[in-house]
Amino acid sequence: MVRPYDPDTDAEALWEAKRAFELGLGSGTGGDDKRAKYEGKLTDDYRESWFAWVDRCVTDDERCILVEPEGDEGPDDGDDPVDALAGYVFVLPERLAHVWDAAVLNELWVAPAHRGTGVADDLMDEAVAFARSQDLPLDRLVLDVDRENERARAFYERHGFAHWGEMVAREL
């Protein structure tokens, strides 16, 4: 059952899920250098900074971070980096809509043992409902996805996302 993140009970599980999300971004789509960059940022200072960001967003609207607790009925193979959460989704609060003039799906992560079980669909449905409730300059929900992550791209396409421009980046 998808519900809002509770900082009093979910913080450690959310951090472990966030770590898994970040490490997943750096593996399989860019070589050892990319993975090392993502691993390198997961310091204690980053954790503190990220939780300050989470707290500000949740203060704006508790629905911006939704979690799916693992529960007793779900698979638990003991190999998941997080036993307490099957997944989470983080949509930026309405106050930040002007970042892209739209709702922004910041992060969506599902534990490996829960992939293909409908958890991601449930989280996405709730993220879309939350985005629709926002007063936005553009009626869109946007995200970035690694073009080499075929599984994620197929999931987003199945949920009605289509290519809309292209994000480019440069080293600083």
mmCIF file of C-alpha atoms in Angstrom:
data_model
loop_
_atom_site.group_PDB
_atom_site.id
_atom_site.type_symbol
_atom_site.label_atom_id
_atom_site.label_comp_id
_atom_site.label_asym_id
_atom_site.label_seq_id
_atom_site.Cartn_x
_atom_site.Cartn_y
_atom_site.Cartn_z
ATOM 1 C CA MET A 1 0.000 0.000 0.000
ATOM 2 C CA VAL A 2 1.606 3.251 -1.161
ATOM 3 C CA ARG A 3 1.706 5.931 1.526
ATOM 4 C CA PRO A 4 3.546 9.169 2.306
ATOM 5 C CA TYR A 5 7.076 8.854 3.670
ATOM 6 C CA ASP A 6 7.229 9.122 7.464
ATOM 7 C CA PRO A 7 10.562 10.614 8.591
ATOM 8 C CA ASP A 8 10.151 9.102 12.054
ATOM 9 C CA THR A 9 9.881 5.504 10.842
ATOM 10 C CA ASP A 10 11.143 5.411 7.246
ATOM 11 C CA ALA A 11 14.323 7.497 7.245
ATOM 12 C CA GLU A 12 16.876 4.677 7.399
ATOM 13 C CA ALA A 13 15.016 2.564 4.850
ATOM 14 C CA LEU A 14 14.649 5.574 2.559
ATOM 15 C CA TRP A 15 18.378 6.286 2.766
ATOM 16 C CA GLU A 16 19.207 2.673 1.911
ATOM 17 C CA ALA A 17 16.795 2.877 -1.023
ATOM 18 C CA LYS A 18 18.355 6.187 -2.111
ATOM 19 C CA ARG A 19 21.807 4.580 -1.994
ATOM 20 C CA ALA A 20 20.547 1.693 -4.115
ATOM 21 C CA PHE A 21 18.968 4.179 -6.533
ATOM 22 C CA GLU A 22 22.239 6.128 -6.894
ATOM 23 C CA LEU A 23 24.376 3.011 -7.248
ATOM 24 C CA GLY A 24 21.960 1.698 -9.850
ATOM 25 C CA LEU A 25 22.382 4.911 -11.853
ATOM 26 C CA GLY A 26 26.099 4.329 -11.946
ATOM 27 C CA SER A 27 26.111 0.677 -12.947
ATOM 28 C CA GLY A 28 25.514 -0.959 -16.269
ATOM 29 C CA THR A 29 25.332 2.238 -18.340
ATOM 30 C CA GLY A 30 28.658 3.977 -18.413
ATOM 31 C CA GLY A 31 31.530 1.910 -17.182
ATOM 32 C CA ASP A 32 33.556 1.958 -14.001
ATOM 33 C CA ASP A 33 34.143 5.726 -14.104
ATOM 34 C CA LYS A 34 30.427 6.494 -13.943
ATOM 35 C CA ARG A 35 29.833 3.988 -11.138
ATOM 36 C CA ALA A 36 32.763 5.408 -9.168
ATOM 37 C CA LYS A 37 31.339 8.937 -9.452
ATOM 38 C CA TYR A 38 27.976 7.848 -8.057
ATOM 39 C CA GLU A 39 29.591 5.793 -5.297
ATOM 40 C CA GLY A 40 31.912 8.678 -4.417
ATOM 41 C CA LYS A 41 29.127 11.125 -3.740
ATOM 42 C CA LEU A 42 27.392 8.940 -1.121
ATOM 43 C CA THR A 43 29.258 10.446 1.818
ATOM 44 C CA ASP A 44 27.936 11.339 5.270
ATOM 45 C CA ASP A 45 27.833 14.995 4.190
ATOM 46 C CA TYR A 46 25.777 14.084 1.133
ATOM 47 C CA ARG A 47 23.375 12.055 3.308
ATOM 48 C CA GLU A 48 22.902 15.017 5.648
ATOM 49 C CA SER A 49 22.385 17.408 2.748
ATOM 50 C CA TRP A 50 19.972 15.040 0.989
ATOM 51 C CA PHE A 51 17.864 14.586 4.123
ATOM 52 C CA ALA A 52 17.720 18.377 4.575
ATOM 53 C CA TRP A 53 16.391 18.543 0.994
ATOM 54 C CA VAL A 54 13.896 15.739 1.713
ATOM 55 C CA ASP A 55 12.721 17.529 4.873
ATOM 56 C CA ARG A 56 12.162 20.789 2.969
ATOM 57 C CA CYS A 57 10.212 19.018 0.246
ATOM 58 C CA VAL A 58 8.099 16.983 2.672
ATOM 59 C CA THR A 59 7.374 20.139 4.683
ATOM 60 C CA ASP A 60 6.004 21.674 1.462
ATOM 61 C CA ASP A 61 3.835 18.640 0.748
ATOM 62 C CA GLU A 62 4.048 15.249 2.441
ATOM 63 C CA ARG A 63 2.862 13.562 -0.774
ATOM 64 C CA CYS A 64 6.049 14.426 -2.644
ATOM 65 C CA ILE A 65 7.767 11.300 -1.319
ATOM 66 C CA LEU A 66 5.674 8.160 -1.353
ATOM 67 C CA VAL A 67 6.854 4.764 -0.194
ATOM 68 C CA GLU A 68 5.674 1.211 -0.685
ATOM 69 C CA PRO A 69 6.549 -0.758 2.461
ATOM 70 C CA GLU A 70 7.796 -4.252 1.772
ATOM 71 C CA GLY A 71 5.172 -5.979 3.918
ATOM 72 C CA ASP A 72 4.871 -9.639 4.730
ATOM 73 C CA GLU A 73 3.114 -10.579 1.494
ATOM 74 C CA GLY A 74 5.870 -9.404 -0.850
ATOM 75 C CA PRO A 75 8.955 -11.306 -1.938
ATOM 76 C CA ASP A 76 11.968 -11.107 0.326
ATOM 77 C CA ASP A 77 14.981 -12.942 -0.972
ATOM 78 C CA GLY A 78 17.355 -11.407 1.561
ATOM 79 C CA ASP A 79 19.457 -9.891 -1.239
ATOM 80 C CA ASP A 80 17.657 -6.546 -1.460
ATOM 81 C CA PRO A 81 19.653 -3.584 -0.190
ATOM 82 C CA VAL A 82 16.477 -2.515 1.623
ATOM 83 C CA ASP A 83 14.219 -4.885 3.518
ATOM 84 C CA ALA A 84 11.768 -2.241 4.730
ATOM 85 C CA LEU A 85 10.794 -0.622 1.416
ATOM 86 C CA ALA A 86 9.675 -2.303 -1.780
ATOM 87 C CA GLY A 87 10.099 1.074 -3.478
ATOM 88 C CA TYR A 88 9.695 4.828 -3.386
ATOM 89 C CA VAL A 89 8.911 7.739 -5.672
ATOM 90 C CA PHE A 90 9.941 11.370 -5.202
ATOM 91 C CA VAL A 91 8.071 14.088 -7.137
ATOM 92 C CA LEU A 92 9.231 17.627 -6.463
ATOM 93 C CA PRO A 93 6.710 19.776 -4.600
ATOM 94 C CA GLU A 94 4.679 22.343 -6.527
ATOM 95 C CA ARG A 95 6.820 25.218 -5.218
ATOM 96 C CA LEU A 96 9.618 23.937 -7.472
ATOM 97 C CA ALA A 97 7.521 23.530 -10.619
ATOM 98 C CA HIS A 98 9.330 26.413 -12.288
ATOM 99 C CA VAL A 99 12.516 24.341 -12.421
ATOM 100 C CA TRP A 100 11.078 22.762 -15.605
ATOM 101 C CA ASP A 101 7.693 24.591 -15.742
ATOM 102 C CA ALA A 102 6.184 21.192 -14.989
ATOM 103 C CA ALA A 103 5.957 18.557 -12.298
ATOM 104 C CA VAL A 104 9.289 16.762 -11.911
ATOM 105 C CA LEU A 105 9.619 13.081 -11.155
ATOM 106 C CA ASN A 106 12.917 13.280 -9.307
ATOM 107 C CA GLU A 107 13.410 9.606 -8.397
ATOM 108 C CA LEU A 108 11.614 6.279 -8.698
ATOM 109 C CA TRP A 109 13.187 3.122 -7.324
ATOM 110 C CA VAL A 110 11.944 -0.417 -6.740
ATOM 111 C CA ALA A 111 13.854 -3.121 -4.872
ATOM 112 C CA PRO A 112 15.069 -5.870 -7.224
ATOM 113 C CA ALA A 113 12.869 -8.531 -5.614
ATOM 114 C CA HIS A 114 9.800 -6.363 -6.261
ATOM 115 C CA ARG A 115 10.484 -5.483 -9.882
ATOM 116 C CA GLY A 116 7.810 -6.854 -12.186
ATOM 117 C CA THR A 117 5.278 -7.191 -9.343
ATOM 118 C CA GLY A 118 3.295 -3.996 -9.929
ATOM 119 C CA VAL A 119 5.024 -1.931 -7.227
ATOM 120 C CA ALA A 120 6.504 0.437 -9.815
ATOM 121 C CA ASP A 121 3.102 0.813 -11.480
ATOM 122 C CA ASP A 122 1.474 1.652 -8.142
ATOM 123 C CA LEU A 123 4.161 4.223 -7.355
ATOM 124 C CA MET A 124 3.886 5.762 -10.830
ATOM 125 C CA ASP A 125 0.100 5.980 -10.590
ATOM 126 C CA GLU A 126 0.417 7.861 -7.290
ATOM 127 C CA ALA A 127 3.158 10.114 -8.702
ATOM 128 C CA VAL A 128 0.950 11.048 -11.655
ATOM 129 C CA ALA A 129 -2.012 11.716 -9.355
ATOM 130 C CA PHE A 130 0.174 13.955 -7.179
ATOM 131 C CA ALA A 131 1.519 15.794 -10.233
ATOM 132 C CA ARG A 132 -2.022 16.348 -11.536
ATOM 133 C CA SER A 133 -2.944 17.978 -8.233
ATOM 134 C CA GLN A 134 -0.267 20.648 -8.721
ATOM 135 C CA ASP A 135 -0.933 24.052 -10.297
ATOM 136 C CA LEU A 136 1.676 23.976 -13.067
ATOM 137 C CA PRO A 137 2.767 26.346 -15.864
ATOM 138 C CA LEU A 138 2.772 23.278 -18.183
ATOM 139 C CA ASP A 139 0.578 20.231 -17.629
ATOM 140 C CA ARG A 140 3.435 17.767 -17.834
ATOM 141 C CA LEU A 141 5.345 15.378 -15.636
ATOM 142 C CA VAL A 142 8.994 15.299 -16.692
ATOM 143 C CA LEU A 143 12.002 13.200 -15.752
ATOM 144 C CA ASP A 144 15.379 12.311 -17.099
ATOM 145 C CA VAL A 145 16.324 8.745 -17.894
ATOM 146 C CA ASP A 146 19.602 7.300 -19.086
ATOM 147 C CA ARG A 147 19.173 6.480 -22.775
ATOM 148 C CA GLU A 148 21.080 3.233 -22.166
ATOM 149 C CA ASN A 149 18.669 2.058 -19.438
ATOM 150 C CA GLU A 150 16.309 0.069 -21.658
ATOM 151 C CA ARG A 151 14.230 -1.309 -18.770
ATOM 152 C CA ALA A 152 13.516 2.152 -17.353
ATOM 153 C CA ARG A 153 12.825 3.638 -20.778
ATOM 154 C CA ALA A 154 10.343 0.854 -21.578
ATOM 155 C CA PHE A 155 8.616 1.360 -18.218
ATOM 156 C CA TYR A 156 8.235 5.109 -18.753
ATOM 157 C CA GLU A 157 7.024 4.646 -22.335
ATOM 158 C CA ARG A 158 4.427 2.143 -21.077
ATOM 159 C CA HIS A 159 3.230 4.871 -18.710
ATOM 160 C CA GLY A 160 2.777 7.374 -21.528
ATOM 161 C CA PHE A 161 6.073 9.250 -21.382
ATOM 162 C CA ALA A 162 7.472 10.346 -24.721
ATOM 163 C CA HIS A 163 10.693 11.997 -25.789
ATOM 164 C CA TRP A 164 10.406 15.750 -25.226
ATOM 165 C CA GLY A 165 13.652 17.526 -25.925
ATOM 166 C CA GLU A 166 16.962 16.274 -24.706
ATOM 167 C CA MET A 167 18.956 16.996 -21.598
ATOM 168 C CA VAL A 168 22.609 17.708 -22.219
ATOM 169 C CA ALA A 169 25.358 18.155 -19.673
ATOM 170 C CA ARG A 170 28.994 19.123 -19.413
ATOM 171 C CA GLU A 171 31.674 18.576 -16.845
ATOM 172 C CA LEU A 172 32.384 21.472 -14.473
#
